[in-house]
Amino acid sequence: MRIDILSLFPEIIKSSLEYSIIKKALIKDLISINYHNIRDHSNNKQKKVDDYQYGGGSGMVLMIQPIYDCIKKLKEERNYTNIIYLTPDGEKLEQSTSNKFSLSENIILICGHYKGIDQRIREHLVTDEISIGDYVLSGGELAAAVFCDSIIRLIPGVLGDESSALTDSFQDNRLSEPIYTRPENYEGLKVPKILVSGNIKEIERWRDKKSLERTKKYRPGML
Ligand code: ADE
């Protein structure tokens, strides 16, 4: 998968995608992430990228020109399956959304700033609008990092244990069960006996029950 990210602050995204599993995916060439600073594409002498809203109103808007030209250039080089704008008024990111996008080949992500981007980009170039939750961030960069992390870890070969992405919370509309590791007893805090019983069937039943309990408690709407 190739991801091209347009942003005024690419370093914010870069720094959060250079560790652990994502770093391995980059090294193994399972993905490539290419950063494009929107300012570098401005035709303006002062490298201006934002302006006041037509019709009045507070807040600056990212101009059409630098974003349009950058996307045009990228599209001349290859085909893109999705051009995604990160915005609080987009479709809410769910595990099912990440599953779907993890199958894409080439995608472009646009990070807004200030009041957002010129609507003409959204209407004529963007294919999908994604929100990572009902709250407003100061820019789309952290949302882009969240989105990238959630899709990259699903790409075959990225996670060491292929099955582990399938047992994540949300994959079967349930929160995951509690997990433990060694030691079995730490200062009197013990691991549930069933998990060290060796009885696979009973362990599965226990996990299922715990996952259901947790879902009922924290996210009853998922059931
Ligand atoms: N940009 C600002 N807030 C955002 C959010 N909640 N999701 C996606 N992009 C955003």
PDB file of C-alpha atoms and ligand atoms in Angstrom:
ATOM      1  CA  MET A   1       0.000   0.000   0.000  1.00  0.00           C
ATOM      2  CA  ARG A   2       1.154   3.515  -0.792  1.00  0.00           C
ATOM      3  CA  ILE A   3      -0.120   6.402   1.326  1.00  0.00           C
ATOM      4  CA  ASP A   4       0.396  10.050   0.325  1.00  0.00           C
ATOM      5  CA  ILE A   5      -0.331  12.569   3.054  1.00  0.00           C
ATOM      6  CA  LEU A   6      -0.938  16.287   2.436  1.00  0.00           C
ATOM      7  CA  SER A   7      -0.428  18.393   5.512  1.00  0.00           C
ATOM      8  CA  LEU A   8       0.903  21.704   6.777  1.00  0.00           C
ATOM      9  CA  PHE A   9       2.683  19.837   9.577  1.00  0.00           C
ATOM     10  CA  PRO A  10       3.819  16.453   8.235  1.00  0.00           C
ATOM     11  CA  GLU A  11       6.296  16.027  11.108  1.00  0.00           C
ATOM     12  CA  ILE A  12       3.421  15.477  13.549  1.00  0.00           C
ATOM     13  CA  ILE A  13       2.283  12.428  11.580  1.00  0.00           C
ATOM     14  CA  LYS A  14       5.762  11.183  10.737  1.00  0.00           C
ATOM     15  CA  SER A  15       6.854  11.115  14.348  1.00  0.00           C
ATOM     16  CA  SER A  16       3.898   8.981  15.359  1.00  0.00           C
ATOM     17  CA  LEU A  17       4.352   6.442  12.553  1.00  0.00           C
ATOM     18  CA  GLU A  18       8.023   5.611  13.076  1.00  0.00           C
ATOM     19  CA  TYR A  19       7.792   3.085  15.878  1.00  0.00           C
ATOM     20  CA  SER A  20       7.014  -0.533  16.594  1.00  0.00           C
ATOM     21  CA  ILE A  21       4.696  -2.356  14.191  1.00  0.00           C
ATOM     22  CA  ILE A  22       4.381   0.514  11.692  1.00  0.00           C
ATOM     23  CA  LYS A  23       8.138   0.975  11.559  1.00  0.00           C
ATOM     24  CA  LYS A  24       8.522  -2.744  10.748  1.00  0.00           C
ATOM     25  CA  ALA A  25       5.909  -2.455   7.990  1.00  0.00           C
ATOM     26  CA  LEU A  26       7.914   0.424   6.489  1.00  0.00           C
ATOM     27  CA  ILE A  27      11.201  -1.469   6.723  1.00  0.00           C
ATOM     28  CA  LYS A  28       9.640  -4.603   5.189  1.00  0.00           C
ATOM     29  CA  ASP A  29       8.305  -2.397   2.346  1.00  0.00           C
ATOM     30  CA  LEU A  30       4.755  -3.557   3.003  1.00  0.00           C
ATOM     31  CA  ILE A  31       3.772   0.112   2.931  1.00  0.00           C
ATOM     32  CA  SER A  32       5.253   3.402   1.862  1.00  0.00           C
ATOM     33  CA  ILE A  33       4.193   6.712   3.382  1.00  0.00           C
ATOM     34  CA  ASN A  34       4.946   9.880   1.441  1.00  0.00           C
ATOM     35  CA  TYR A  35       4.579  13.284   3.027  1.00  0.00           C
ATOM     36  CA  HIS A  36       3.720  16.451   1.089  1.00  0.00           C
ATOM     37  CA  ASN A  37       3.863  19.809   2.774  1.00  0.00           C
ATOM     38  CA  ILE A  38       0.912  21.794   1.402  1.00  0.00           C
ATOM     39  CA  ARG A  39       2.956  25.008   1.688  1.00  0.00           C
ATOM     40  CA  ASP A  40       5.545  23.652  -0.782  1.00  0.00           C
ATOM     41  CA  HIS A  41       2.795  23.589  -3.436  1.00  0.00           C
ATOM     42  CA  SER A  42       1.677  27.187  -3.014  1.00  0.00           C
ATOM     43  CA  ASN A  43       2.051  29.386  -6.101  1.00  0.00           C
ATOM     44  CA  ASN A  44       2.042  32.425  -3.879  1.00  0.00           C
ATOM     45  CA  LYS A  45       5.301  34.391  -3.432  1.00  0.00           C
ATOM     46  CA  GLN A  46       4.903  34.372   0.354  1.00  0.00           C
ATOM     47  CA  LYS A  47       3.851  30.698   0.273  1.00  0.00           C
ATOM     48  CA  LYS A  48       0.438  31.660   1.583  1.00  0.00           C
ATOM     49  CA  VAL A  49      -1.899  28.686   1.975  1.00  0.00           C
ATOM     50  CA  ASP A  50      -4.959  30.130   3.719  1.00  0.00           C
ATOM     51  CA  ASP A  51      -7.359  33.027   3.314  1.00  0.00           C
ATOM     52  CA  TYR A  52     -10.544  34.545   4.729  1.00  0.00           C
ATOM     53  CA  GLN A  53     -13.926  32.951   4.058  1.00  0.00           C
ATOM     54  CA  TYR A  54     -16.116  34.298   1.286  1.00  0.00           C
ATOM     55  CA  GLY A  55     -19.262  35.714   2.818  1.00  0.00           C
ATOM     56  CA  GLY A  56     -17.513  36.606   6.063  1.00  0.00           C
ATOM     57  CA  GLY A  57     -17.052  34.629   9.258  1.00  0.00           C
ATOM     58  CA  SER A  58     -14.247  33.833  11.654  1.00  0.00           C
ATOM     59  CA  GLY A  59     -11.367  31.499  10.897  1.00  0.00           C
ATOM     60  CA  MET A  60      -9.085  30.977   7.936  1.00  0.00           C
ATOM     61  CA  VAL A  61      -9.716  28.452   5.146  1.00  0.00           C
ATOM     62  CA  LEU A  62      -7.051  26.372   3.377  1.00  0.00           C
ATOM     63  CA  MET A  63      -6.993  27.545  -0.252  1.00  0.00           C
ATOM     64  CA  ILE A  64      -7.881  25.328  -3.179  1.00  0.00           C
ATOM     65  CA  GLN A  65      -4.716  25.943  -5.265  1.00  0.00           C
ATOM     66  CA  PRO A  66      -1.922  24.179  -3.328  1.00  0.00           C
ATOM     67  CA  ILE A  67      -4.058  21.144  -2.460  1.00  0.00           C
ATOM     68  CA  TYR A  68      -5.570  20.870  -5.945  1.00  0.00           C
ATOM     69  CA  ASP A  69      -2.179  21.110  -7.668  1.00  0.00           C
ATOM     70  CA  CYS A  70      -0.507  18.625  -5.333  1.00  0.00           C
ATOM     71  CA  ILE A  71      -3.284  16.049  -5.871  1.00  0.00           C
ATOM     72  CA  LYS A  72      -3.262  16.673  -9.639  1.00  0.00           C
ATOM     73  CA  LYS A  73       0.468  15.927  -9.767  1.00  0.00           C
ATOM     74  CA  LEU A  74       0.084  12.746  -7.708  1.00  0.00           C
ATOM     75  CA  LYS A  75      -2.799  11.550  -9.883  1.00  0.00           C
ATOM     76  CA  GLU A  76      -0.684  12.027 -12.998  1.00  0.00           C
ATOM     77  CA  GLU A  77       1.863   9.626 -11.521  1.00  0.00           C
ATOM     78  CA  ARG A  78      -0.490   6.797 -10.470  1.00  0.00           C
ATOM     79  CA  ASN A  79      -4.100   5.880  -9.803  1.00  0.00           C
ATOM     80  CA  TYR A  80      -5.595   6.352  -6.357  1.00  0.00           C
ATOM     81  CA  THR A  81      -8.475   4.273  -5.037  1.00  0.00           C
ATOM     82  CA  ASN A  82      -9.374   6.798  -2.331  1.00  0.00           C
ATOM     83  CA  ILE A  83      -8.770  10.464  -1.582  1.00  0.00           C
ATOM     84  CA  ILE A  84      -9.664  10.883   2.054  1.00  0.00           C
ATOM     85  CA  TYR A  85     -10.255  14.107   3.961  1.00  0.00           C
ATOM     86  CA  LEU A  86      -9.932  13.899   7.754  1.00  0.00           C
ATOM     87  CA  THR A  87     -12.631  16.057   9.280  1.00  0.00           C
ATOM     88  CA  PRO A  88     -14.864  16.031  12.371  1.00  0.00           C
ATOM     89  CA  ASP A  89     -17.920  16.159  10.092  1.00  0.00           C
ATOM     90  CA  GLY A  90     -16.953  12.980   8.208  1.00  0.00           C
ATOM     91  CA  GLU A  91     -18.094   9.382   8.626  1.00  0.00           C
ATOM     92  CA  LYS A  92     -17.088   7.982  12.023  1.00  0.00           C
ATOM     93  CA  LEU A  93     -14.022   5.706  11.865  1.00  0.00           C
ATOM     94  CA  GLU A  94     -14.979   2.186  12.984  1.00  0.00           C
ATOM     95  CA  GLN A  95     -13.079  -1.102  12.847  1.00  0.00           C
ATOM     96  CA  SER A  96     -15.146  -2.033   9.790  1.00  0.00           C
ATOM     97  CA  THR A  97     -13.970   1.177   8.046  1.00  0.00           C
ATOM     98  CA  SER A  98     -10.336   0.305   8.798  1.00  0.00           C
ATOM     99  CA  ASN A  99     -10.836  -3.259   7.549  1.00  0.00           C
ATOM    100  CA  LYS A 100     -12.169  -1.854   4.275  1.00  0.00           C
ATOM    101  CA  PHE A 101      -9.396   0.707   3.746  1.00  0.00           C
ATOM    102  CA  SER A 102      -6.655  -1.799   4.632  1.00  0.00           C
ATOM    103  CA  LEU A 103      -7.412  -3.407   1.237  1.00  0.00           C
ATOM    104  CA  SER A 104      -6.783  -0.183  -0.719  1.00  0.00           C
ATOM    105  CA  GLU A 105      -3.746   0.096  -2.952  1.00  0.00           C
ATOM    106  CA  ASN A 106      -2.922   3.800  -3.201  1.00  0.00           C
ATOM    107  CA  ILE A 107      -4.590   6.400  -1.031  1.00  0.00           C
ATOM    108  CA  ILE A 108      -4.231  10.129  -0.449  1.00  0.00           C
ATOM    109  CA  LEU A 109      -4.981  11.687   2.943  1.00  0.00           C
ATOM    110  CA  ILE A 110      -5.688  15.407   3.318  1.00  0.00           C
ATOM    111  CA  CYS A 111      -5.223  17.042   6.705  1.00  0.00           C
ATOM    112  CA  GLY A 112      -7.130  20.246   7.240  1.00  0.00           C
ATOM    113  CA  HIS A 113      -6.191  23.094   9.540  1.00  0.00           C
ATOM    114  CA  TYR A 114      -7.796  26.265  10.848  1.00  0.00           C
ATOM    115  CA  LYS A 115     -11.459  26.319   9.737  1.00  0.00           C
ATOM    116  CA  GLY A 116     -10.910  23.539   7.161  1.00  0.00           C
ATOM    117  CA  ILE A 117     -10.341  23.275   3.402  1.00  0.00           C
ATOM    118  CA  ASP A 118     -12.131  24.935   0.482  1.00  0.00           C
ATOM    119  CA  GLN A 119     -15.371  23.050  -0.203  1.00  0.00           C
ATOM    120  CA  ARG A 120     -14.491  22.614  -3.907  1.00  0.00           C
ATOM    121  CA  ILE A 121     -11.742  20.142  -2.929  1.00  0.00           C
ATOM    122  CA  ARG A 122     -14.286  18.168  -0.916  1.00  0.00           C
ATOM    123  CA  GLU A 123     -16.827  18.142  -3.719  1.00  0.00           C
ATOM    124  CA  HIS A 124     -14.593  17.483  -6.697  1.00  0.00           C
ATOM    125  CA  LEU A 125     -11.558  15.541  -5.477  1.00  0.00           C
ATOM    126  CA  VAL A 126     -12.304  13.883  -2.159  1.00  0.00           C
ATOM    127  CA  THR A 127     -13.878  10.405  -2.288  1.00  0.00           C
ATOM    128  CA  ASP A 128     -14.248   9.779   1.475  1.00  0.00           C
ATOM    129  CA  GLU A 129     -14.496  11.954   4.584  1.00  0.00           C
ATOM    130  CA  ILE A 130     -13.458  10.395   7.880  1.00  0.00           C
ATOM    131  CA  SER A 131     -13.820  11.566  11.471  1.00  0.00           C
ATOM    132  CA  ILE A 132     -12.006   9.815  14.303  1.00  0.00           C
ATOM    133  CA  GLY A 133     -14.631  10.890  16.830  1.00  0.00           C
ATOM    134  CA  ASP A 134     -17.075  13.552  17.915  1.00  0.00           C
ATOM    135  CA  TYR A 135     -14.554  16.120  19.073  1.00  0.00           C
ATOM    136  CA  VAL A 136     -12.596  18.801  17.250  1.00  0.00           C
ATOM    137  CA  LEU A 137      -8.809  18.599  16.996  1.00  0.00           C
ATOM    138  CA  SER A 138      -6.684  21.555  15.956  1.00  0.00           C
ATOM    139  CA  GLY A 139      -5.811  19.812  12.702  1.00  0.00           C
ATOM    140  CA  GLY A 140      -6.232  16.556  10.811  1.00  0.00           C
ATOM    141  CA  GLU A 141      -2.680  15.315  11.526  1.00  0.00           C
ATOM    142  CA  LEU A 142      -3.402  13.286  14.651  1.00  0.00           C
ATOM    143  CA  ALA A 143      -6.524  11.909  12.986  1.00  0.00           C
ATOM    144  CA  ALA A 144      -4.427  10.880   9.956  1.00  0.00           C
ATOM    145  CA  ALA A 145      -1.925   9.138  12.244  1.00  0.00           C
ATOM    146  CA  VAL A 146      -4.755   7.248  13.983  1.00  0.00           C
ATOM    147  CA  PHE A 147      -6.285   6.294  10.647  1.00  0.00           C
ATOM    148  CA  CYS A 148      -2.938   5.093   9.208  1.00  0.00           C
ATOM    149  CA  ASP A 149      -2.086   3.065  12.301  1.00  0.00           C
ATOM    150  CA  SER A 150      -5.486   1.374  12.322  1.00  0.00           C
ATOM    151  CA  ILE A 151      -5.274   0.303   8.664  1.00  0.00           C
ATOM    152  CA  ILE A 152      -1.572  -0.539   8.420  1.00  0.00           C
ATOM    153  CA  ARG A 153      -1.665  -3.087  11.246  1.00  0.00           C
ATOM    154  CA  LEU A 154      -4.327  -5.006   9.293  1.00  0.00           C
ATOM    155  CA  ILE A 155      -2.223  -5.424   6.148  1.00  0.00           C
ATOM    156  CA  PRO A 156      -1.169  -9.082   5.756  1.00  0.00           C
ATOM    157  CA  GLY A 157       2.405  -9.608   6.937  1.00  0.00           C
ATOM    158  CA  VAL A 158       2.467  -6.529   9.180  1.00  0.00           C
ATOM    159  CA  LEU A 159       1.505  -8.228  12.440  1.00  0.00           C
ATOM    160  CA  GLY A 160       3.718 -11.149  13.411  1.00  0.00           C
ATOM    161  CA  ASP A 161       0.815 -13.290  14.530  1.00  0.00           C
ATOM    162  CA  GLU A 162      -1.731 -12.983  11.718  1.00  0.00           C
ATOM    163  CA  SER A 163      -4.598 -14.062  13.923  1.00  0.00           C
ATOM    164  CA  SER A 164      -4.024 -11.379  16.501  1.00  0.00           C
ATOM    165  CA  ALA A 165      -5.701  -8.571  14.511  1.00  0.00           C
ATOM    166  CA  LEU A 166      -8.807 -10.746  14.270  1.00  0.00           C
ATOM    167  CA  THR A 167      -9.080 -11.094  18.042  1.00  0.00           C
ATOM    168  CA  ASP A 168      -8.879  -7.325  18.658  1.00  0.00           C
ATOM    169  CA  SER A 169     -11.733  -5.533  20.318  1.00  0.00           C
ATOM    170  CA  PHE A 170     -14.470  -4.593  17.807  1.00  0.00           C
ATOM    171  CA  GLN A 171     -13.576  -7.274  15.246  1.00  0.00           C
ATOM    172  CA  ASP A 172     -16.646  -9.294  16.243  1.00  0.00           C
ATOM    173  CA  ASN A 173     -18.652  -6.419  17.700  1.00  0.00           C
ATOM    174  CA  ARG A 174     -17.383  -7.184  21.178  1.00  0.00           C
ATOM    175  CA  LEU A 175     -14.767  -5.689  23.464  1.00  0.00           C
ATOM    176  CA  SER A 176     -11.849  -8.018  24.110  1.00  0.00           C
ATOM    177  CA  GLU A 177     -11.531 -10.185  27.215  1.00  0.00           C
ATOM    178  CA  PRO A 178      -9.057  -9.496  30.069  1.00  0.00           C
ATOM    179  CA  ILE A 179      -5.500 -10.703  29.428  1.00  0.00           C
ATOM    180  CA  TYR A 180      -2.656 -11.732  31.773  1.00  0.00           C
ATOM    181  CA  THR A 181       0.952 -12.829  31.573  1.00  0.00           C
ATOM    182  CA  ARG A 182       3.647 -14.121  33.933  1.00  0.00           C
ATOM    183  CA  PRO A 183       4.040 -14.288  36.874  1.00  0.00           C
ATOM    184  CA  GLU A 184       0.962 -16.217  37.966  1.00  0.00           C
ATOM    185  CA  ASN A 185       1.044 -14.562  41.376  1.00  0.00           C
ATOM    186  CA  TYR A 186       2.502 -11.116  41.979  1.00  0.00           C
ATOM    187  CA  GLU A 187       2.387  -9.873  45.559  1.00  0.00           C
ATOM    188  CA  GLY A 188      -0.800 -11.877  46.086  1.00  0.00           C
ATOM    189  CA  LEU A 189      -2.453 -10.625  42.862  1.00  0.00           C
ATOM    190  CA  LYS A 190      -3.355 -13.819  41.046  1.00  0.00           C
ATOM    191  CA  VAL A 191      -4.189 -14.757  37.476  1.00  0.00           C
ATOM    192  CA  PRO A 192      -7.670 -16.398  37.198  1.00  0.00           C
ATOM    193  CA  LYS A 193      -7.236 -20.153  37.816  1.00  0.00           C
ATOM    194  CA  ILE A 194      -9.092 -21.143  34.666  1.00  0.00           C
ATOM    195  CA  LEU A 195      -6.362 -19.606  32.465  1.00  0.00           C
ATOM    196  CA  VAL A 196      -3.703 -21.917  33.892  1.00  0.00           C
ATOM    197  CA  SER A 197      -5.953 -25.017  33.941  1.00  0.00           C
ATOM    198  CA  GLY A 198      -4.971 -26.154  30.444  1.00  0.00           C
ATOM    199  CA  ASN A 199      -8.658 -26.773  29.660  1.00  0.00           C
ATOM    200  CA  ILE A 200      -8.911 -25.069  26.266  1.00  0.00           C
ATOM    201  CA  LYS A 201     -12.693 -25.395  25.976  1.00  0.00           C
ATOM    202  CA  GLU A 202     -13.313 -23.933  29.416  1.00  0.00           C
ATOM    203  CA  ILE A 203     -10.822 -21.120  28.740  1.00  0.00           C
ATOM    204  CA  GLU A 204     -12.680 -20.217  25.540  1.00  0.00           C
ATOM    205  CA  ARG A 205     -15.990 -20.163  27.429  1.00  0.00           C
ATOM    206  CA  TRP A 206     -14.502 -17.991  30.170  1.00  0.00           C
ATOM    207  CA  ARG A 207     -13.078 -15.540  27.618  1.00  0.00           C
ATOM    208  CA  ASP A 208     -16.372 -15.337  25.821  1.00  0.00           C
ATOM    209  CA  LYS A 209     -18.221 -14.659  29.071  1.00  0.00           C
ATOM    210  CA  LYS A 210     -15.737 -11.964  30.164  1.00  0.00           C
ATOM    211  CA  SER A 211     -15.821 -10.258  26.796  1.00  0.00           C
ATOM    212  CA  LEU A 212     -19.610 -10.165  26.939  1.00  0.00           C
ATOM    213  CA  GLU A 213     -19.567  -8.792  30.502  1.00  0.00           C
ATOM    214  CA  ARG A 214     -17.134  -6.050  29.501  1.00  0.00           C
ATOM    215  CA  THR A 215     -19.185  -5.115  26.436  1.00  0.00           C
ATOM    216  CA  LYS A 216     -22.419  -4.965  28.476  1.00  0.00           C
ATOM    217  CA  LYS A 217     -20.713  -2.745  31.034  1.00  0.00           C
ATOM    218  CA  TYR A 218     -18.865  -0.286  28.811  1.00  0.00           C
ATOM    219  CA  ARG A 219     -20.508  -0.438  25.382  1.00  0.00           C
ATOM    220  CA  PRO A 220     -24.002  -1.942  25.679  1.00  0.00           C
ATOM    221  CA  GLY A 221     -24.943  -0.330  22.362  1.00  0.00           C
ATOM    222  CA  MET A 222     -22.607  -2.716  20.545  1.00  0.00           C
ATOM    223  CA  LEU A 223     -24.701  -5.755  21.489  1.00  0.00           C
TER     224      LEU A 223
HETATM  225  N1  ADE B   1      -9.803  17.233  12.290  1.00  0.00           N
HETATM  226  C1  ADE B   1     -10.160  17.907  13.408  1.00  0.00           C
HETATM  227  N2  ADE B   1     -10.866  17.141  14.231  1.00  0.00           N
HETATM  228  C2  ADE B   1     -10.978  15.921  13.630  1.00  0.00           C
HETATM  229  C3  ADE B   1     -11.622  14.710  13.976  1.00  0.00           C
HETATM  230  N3  ADE B   1     -12.303  14.566  15.106  1.00  0.00           N
HETATM  231  N4  ADE B   1     -11.529  13.685  13.104  1.00  0.00           N
HETATM  232  C4  ADE B   1     -10.865  13.820  11.938  1.00  0.00           C
HETATM  233  N5  ADE B   1     -10.251  14.947  11.568  1.00  0.00           N
HETATM  234  C5  ADE B   1     -10.304  15.998  12.395  1.00  0.00           C
END
